[in-house]
Amino acid sequence: DSDDPVQADLLADILRNTKALNASLTVADEQGVHWRGVRAAARLIKTLSETAPQANFSFAATARVPSGTPFFPGAYHNGEGHEFAVGLESANVVAEALASSRDPELARRALELALGQYADQVEQIAFVVEKRTGWKYGGLDLSPAPLKQVSIGAAIEGFTGRRVGSSGTMTAVAMITGVLRSLPVKHAGYSGLMLPVLEDETLARRWSEGAVTVDELLAYSSVCGTGLDTIPLPGEITVEQLERMIGDMATMAVRLQKPLSARLMPVAGKKAGDKTEFDDPFLVNATLQPLP
């Protein structure tokens, strides 16, 4: 969590030699963007891409992400420990609720009811755990994380009737995030819509088709969740280009006072038009697009 270049280089060595660890580097907080951290994160991502590209799945440049966030690789805590938070994988719940109506107000109500019931049940369990263990309950990160076929992209398309990236997508992501943040539970972490390209089969397909771009994902981040997440990039991307992408994400997080992160995945030896070849049960392969 340091922007020290030497420590960033050490972190790159650790991540390329293990699959058991996740890590993040803070590039912005309440004081603003830390440009030294932006440069360190960009260099780390580029280094990993040349030696162990899949290791970038376990690293994020984070901006204004609060302590107690449960979603890796941005998860961390400050203090004495003995605290826990809960992250939900609820893209299927979102999809079912949004399929009920294409009217934004009716869909919002259906989603609020469905997610609210599950969130309340999980929180009640968390309170029991807190009482029995003495560990402090830090809250729920309600971000409906997808898992390949359990797709938030498909949920959005079920509501809009069009491909992610088309008109109506902004309305859908804003409505989902609005519901997440309105639920009367203790909130933690991002608590916004996640759009991780390579963790979602529909999003990976739309990326491959060119229907979703880096700029569009940043635009959606203004009203939803995590920023630039599991973005596949050609191997020839430079450190300077990575700095600009991370810097844009960090600037938005500071300007809008919200948690965002960047998990960028360049692939050495691959160019636009090639397909990624990641071998990971949590990743979907996609066609690389020209550099932004």
C-alpha positions as MATLAB code, in Angstrom:
seq = 'DSDDPVQADLLADILRNTKALNASLTVADEQGVHWRGVRAAARLIKTLSETAPQANFSFAATARVPSGTPFFPGAYHNGEGHEFAVGLESANVVAEALASSRDPELARRALELALGQYADQVEQIAFVVEKRTGWKYGGLDLSPAPLKQVSIGAAIEGFTGRRVGSSGTMTAVAMITGVLRSLPVKHAGYSGLMLPVLEDETLARRWSEGAVTVDELLAYSSVCGTGLDTIPLPGEITVEQLERMIGDMATMAVRLQKPLSARLMPVAGKKAGDKTEFDDPFLVNATLQPLP';
ca = [
       0.000    0.000    0.000;
       3.041    2.255   -0.483;
       3.948    4.489   -3.429;
       7.674    3.917   -2.806;
       9.158    2.743   -6.161;
      11.504    0.285   -4.434;
       8.632   -1.312   -2.543;
       6.579   -1.422   -5.737;
       9.398   -3.341   -7.450;
       9.525   -5.736   -4.499;
       5.771   -6.223   -4.755;
       6.129   -7.138   -8.431;
       8.672   -9.817   -7.473;
       6.295  -11.217   -4.861;
       3.232  -11.304   -7.114;
       4.938  -13.002  -10.029;
       6.184  -15.770   -7.750;
       2.929  -16.634   -5.981;
      -0.732  -17.225   -6.778;
      -1.843  -17.009   -3.151;
      -1.524  -13.256   -2.544;
      -3.383  -10.131   -3.630;
      -2.098   -6.582   -3.308;
      -3.004   -2.976   -3.979;
      -1.219    0.350   -4.216;
      -2.976    3.556   -3.183;
      -2.828    6.186   -5.927;
      -5.360    8.644   -4.462;
      -7.009    9.408   -1.141;
      -8.738   12.325    0.585;
      -5.649   14.476   -0.003;
      -5.791   14.026   -3.767;
      -4.018   12.050   -6.486;
      -0.565   10.683   -5.589;
       1.236   10.905   -8.920;
       4.291    9.106   -7.596;
       1.996    6.209   -6.749;
       0.395    6.365  -10.202;
       3.828    6.025  -11.799;
       4.832    3.185   -9.464;
       1.601    1.283  -10.179;
       2.006    1.692  -13.937;
       5.576    0.416  -13.829;
       4.530   -2.545  -11.669;
       1.734   -3.502  -14.098;
       4.089   -3.266  -17.067;
       6.745   -5.354  -15.293;
       4.246   -8.067  -14.421;
       2.873   -8.097  -17.961;
       6.313   -8.995  -19.319;
       7.069  -11.766  -16.847;
       3.780  -13.065  -15.399;
       0.824  -11.283  -17.060;
      -1.821  -13.214  -15.134;
      -0.366  -11.835  -11.894;
      -1.988   -8.490  -12.759;
      -5.306  -10.162  -11.892;
      -4.105  -10.019   -8.265;
      -3.082   -6.340   -8.279;
      -5.078   -3.110   -8.258;
      -4.226    0.579   -8.213;
      -6.790    1.937   -5.756;
      -8.199    5.429   -5.265;
     -10.173    6.467   -2.173;
     -10.948    2.824   -1.367;
     -11.772    2.739    2.373;
     -10.284    0.487    4.997;
     -12.432   -2.573    5.580;
     -13.150   -3.207    1.911;
     -13.774   -6.959    1.489;
     -13.271   -7.339   -2.275;
      -9.822   -8.439   -3.425;
      -7.385   -7.261   -4.623;
      -8.364   -3.906   -3.092;
      -9.201   -5.370    0.323;
      -7.273   -4.072    3.331;
      -7.814   -2.773    6.845;
      -6.174   -0.363    9.244;
      -6.082   -0.789   12.990;
      -5.857   -3.720   15.337;
      -7.771   -6.278   13.295;
     -10.452   -8.647   14.564;
     -12.883   -7.054   12.151;
     -14.696   -8.479    9.141;
     -16.793   -7.267    6.241;
     -18.815   -9.200    3.691;
     -18.790   -8.900   -0.106;
     -21.710  -10.274   -2.112;
     -21.775  -12.036   -5.493;
     -25.335  -11.199   -6.421;
     -25.379  -10.587  -10.182;
     -27.988  -13.356  -10.500;
     -30.299  -11.535   -8.071;
     -29.912   -8.328  -10.080;
     -30.612  -10.159  -13.346;
     -33.799  -11.747  -12.022;
     -35.107   -8.476  -10.611;
     -34.353   -6.417  -13.719;
     -35.983   -9.010  -15.967;
     -39.309   -8.187  -14.321;
     -39.763   -4.858  -16.122;
     -38.100   -2.420  -18.519;
     -39.713    0.500  -16.736;
     -36.905    2.068  -14.659;
     -39.104    2.775  -11.649;
     -40.707   -0.681  -11.558;
     -37.335   -2.362  -12.071;
     -35.828   -0.259   -9.292;
     -38.539   -1.331   -6.879;
     -38.128   -5.001   -7.790;
     -34.369   -4.772   -7.312;
     -34.711   -2.921   -4.023;
     -37.041   -5.626   -2.696;
     -34.906   -8.561   -3.877;
     -31.508   -7.231   -2.795;
     -32.925   -5.794    0.391;
     -34.182   -9.187    1.541;
     -30.840  -10.889    0.926;
     -28.828   -8.033    2.415;
     -30.902   -8.098    5.594;
     -30.487  -11.872    5.939;
     -26.725  -11.690    5.461;
     -26.413   -8.809    7.912;
     -28.363  -10.688   10.574;
     -25.934  -13.590   10.200;
     -23.029  -11.145   10.444;
     -24.403   -9.784   13.722;
     -24.573  -13.326   15.095;
     -20.966  -13.949   14.047;
     -19.925  -10.671   15.677;
     -21.615  -11.641   18.941;
     -20.197  -15.170   19.018;
     -16.624  -14.363   17.999;
     -16.046  -10.877   19.350;
     -14.920   -9.769   15.905;
     -16.391   -6.402   14.895;
     -18.745   -6.442   11.916;
     -17.633   -3.736    9.465;
     -20.473   -3.861    6.973;
     -21.623   -5.222    3.616;
     -20.107   -4.393    0.251;
     -23.267   -4.794   -1.808;
     -21.471   -4.600   -5.171;
     -23.101   -7.388   -7.241;
     -19.867   -9.028   -8.377;
     -20.321  -11.286  -11.426;
     -18.773  -14.707  -12.004;
     -18.443  -15.603  -15.684;
     -21.900  -16.939  -16.700;
     -23.464  -15.226  -13.679;
     -23.221  -11.967  -15.564;
     -23.969   -8.387  -14.598;
     -23.629   -7.541  -18.285;
     -26.444   -9.950  -19.099;
     -28.512   -8.409  -16.289;
     -28.103   -4.949  -17.822;
     -28.962   -6.222  -21.284;
     -32.037   -7.989  -19.929;
     -33.266   -4.624  -18.701;
     -32.289   -2.416  -21.660;
     -32.939   -4.947  -24.434;
     -29.703   -3.796  -26.083;
     -25.988   -4.532  -25.889;
     -23.969   -3.124  -23.014;
     -22.456    0.057  -24.398;
     -25.660    1.103  -26.148;
     -27.965    3.918  -25.079;
     -29.675    2.990  -21.848;
     -26.613    1.414  -20.267;
     -25.868    4.525  -18.212;
     -29.438    4.548  -16.899;
     -29.185    0.887  -15.894;
     -25.862    1.180  -14.061;
     -26.964    4.335  -12.249;
     -30.247    2.734  -11.194;
     -28.552   -0.419   -9.865;
     -25.984    1.581   -7.892;
     -28.681    3.869   -6.537;
     -30.512    0.857   -5.125;
     -27.320   -0.583   -3.610;
     -26.567    2.621   -1.758;
     -30.133    3.105   -0.539;
     -30.478   -0.212    1.286;
     -30.669    0.230    5.085;
     -27.661   -1.883    6.070;
     -24.163   -1.048    7.247;
     -22.154   -0.311    4.101;
     -18.504   -1.131    3.410;
     -16.105   -0.938    0.497;
     -17.241    0.065   -2.980;
     -20.968   -0.694   -2.699;
     -21.411    0.131   -6.368;
     -21.905   -1.729   -9.621;
     -18.830   -3.704  -10.734;
     -18.066   -4.118  -14.451;
     -15.016   -6.445  -14.555;
     -14.525   -7.195  -18.247;
     -12.673  -10.500  -17.965;
     -14.743  -11.879  -15.085;
     -18.052  -11.585  -16.941;
     -18.866  -13.535  -20.114;
     -21.213  -10.903  -21.527;
     -18.843   -8.009  -20.820;
     -15.924   -9.953  -22.339;
     -17.995  -10.573  -25.476;
     -18.945   -6.901  -25.773;
     -15.319   -5.900  -25.252;
     -14.274   -8.289  -28.033;
     -16.898   -6.713  -30.305;
     -15.685   -3.197  -29.506;
     -19.071   -2.284  -27.987;
     -17.437   -1.334  -24.661;
     -14.283    0.784  -24.377;
     -12.039    2.185  -21.663;
     -13.612    5.627  -21.998;
     -17.123    4.199  -21.699;
     -16.187    2.211  -18.592;
     -14.774    5.384  -17.049;
     -17.976    7.221  -17.920;
     -20.073    4.503  -16.249;
     -17.789    4.729  -13.228;
     -19.060    8.256  -12.653;
     -22.384    6.772  -11.563;
     -21.465    3.244  -10.500;
     -18.610    1.204   -9.079;
     -15.078    0.092   -9.420;
     -13.461    1.986  -12.296;
     -11.350   -0.012  -14.764;
     -11.507   -3.654  -13.763;
      -9.769   -6.615  -15.469;
      -9.178   -4.688  -18.683;
      -7.269   -6.726  -21.347;
      -4.648   -4.628  -23.140;
      -2.123   -5.199  -25.953;
       1.392   -5.963  -24.791;
       2.955   -2.948  -26.483;
       1.232   -0.529  -24.106;
       3.820    1.746  -22.509;
       4.271    2.730  -18.885;
       3.256    6.267  -19.856;
      -0.018    5.038  -21.361;
      -0.748    3.014  -18.256;
      -0.012    6.087  -16.136;
      -2.595    8.087  -18.094;
      -5.278    5.393  -17.658;
      -4.618    5.062  -13.932;
      -4.403    8.841  -13.587;
      -7.811    9.315  -15.229;
      -9.344    6.784  -12.835;
      -7.697    8.420   -9.811;
      -8.720   11.917  -10.911;
     -12.348   10.798  -11.229;
     -12.256    9.184   -7.775;
     -10.955   12.407   -6.219;
     -13.288   14.657   -8.175;
     -16.390   12.607   -7.328;
     -15.193   11.589   -3.833;
     -15.834    7.898   -4.429;
     -13.825    4.637   -4.325;
     -12.483    3.440   -7.682;
      -9.638    1.199   -8.795;
      -7.776    0.020  -11.882;
      -6.904   -3.618  -12.573;
      -5.198   -3.529  -15.966;
      -3.992   -6.662  -17.741;
      -1.554   -6.106  -20.637;
      -0.429   -9.287  -22.409;
       3.170   -9.337  -23.684;
       3.472  -10.529  -27.273;
      -0.202   -9.918  -28.040;
      -1.539   -7.094  -30.195;
      -4.954   -5.695  -31.079;
      -7.016   -8.398  -32.762;
      -5.347  -11.225  -30.828;
      -7.205  -13.146  -28.144;
      -5.989  -13.485  -24.569;
      -5.009  -16.952  -23.370;
      -5.394  -16.712  -19.610;
      -5.712  -20.042  -17.829;
      -7.742  -19.164  -14.763;
     -11.128  -20.457  -13.570;
     -12.244  -16.905  -12.800;
     -11.280  -15.294  -16.127;
     -12.929  -15.203  -19.541;
     -10.673  -14.680  -22.562;
     -11.378  -11.790  -24.909;
     -10.102  -10.150  -28.080;
      -7.678   -7.281  -27.520;
      -8.712   -3.882  -28.815;
      -6.511   -1.017  -30.110;
      -4.939    1.080  -27.386;
      -7.031    4.063  -26.273;
];
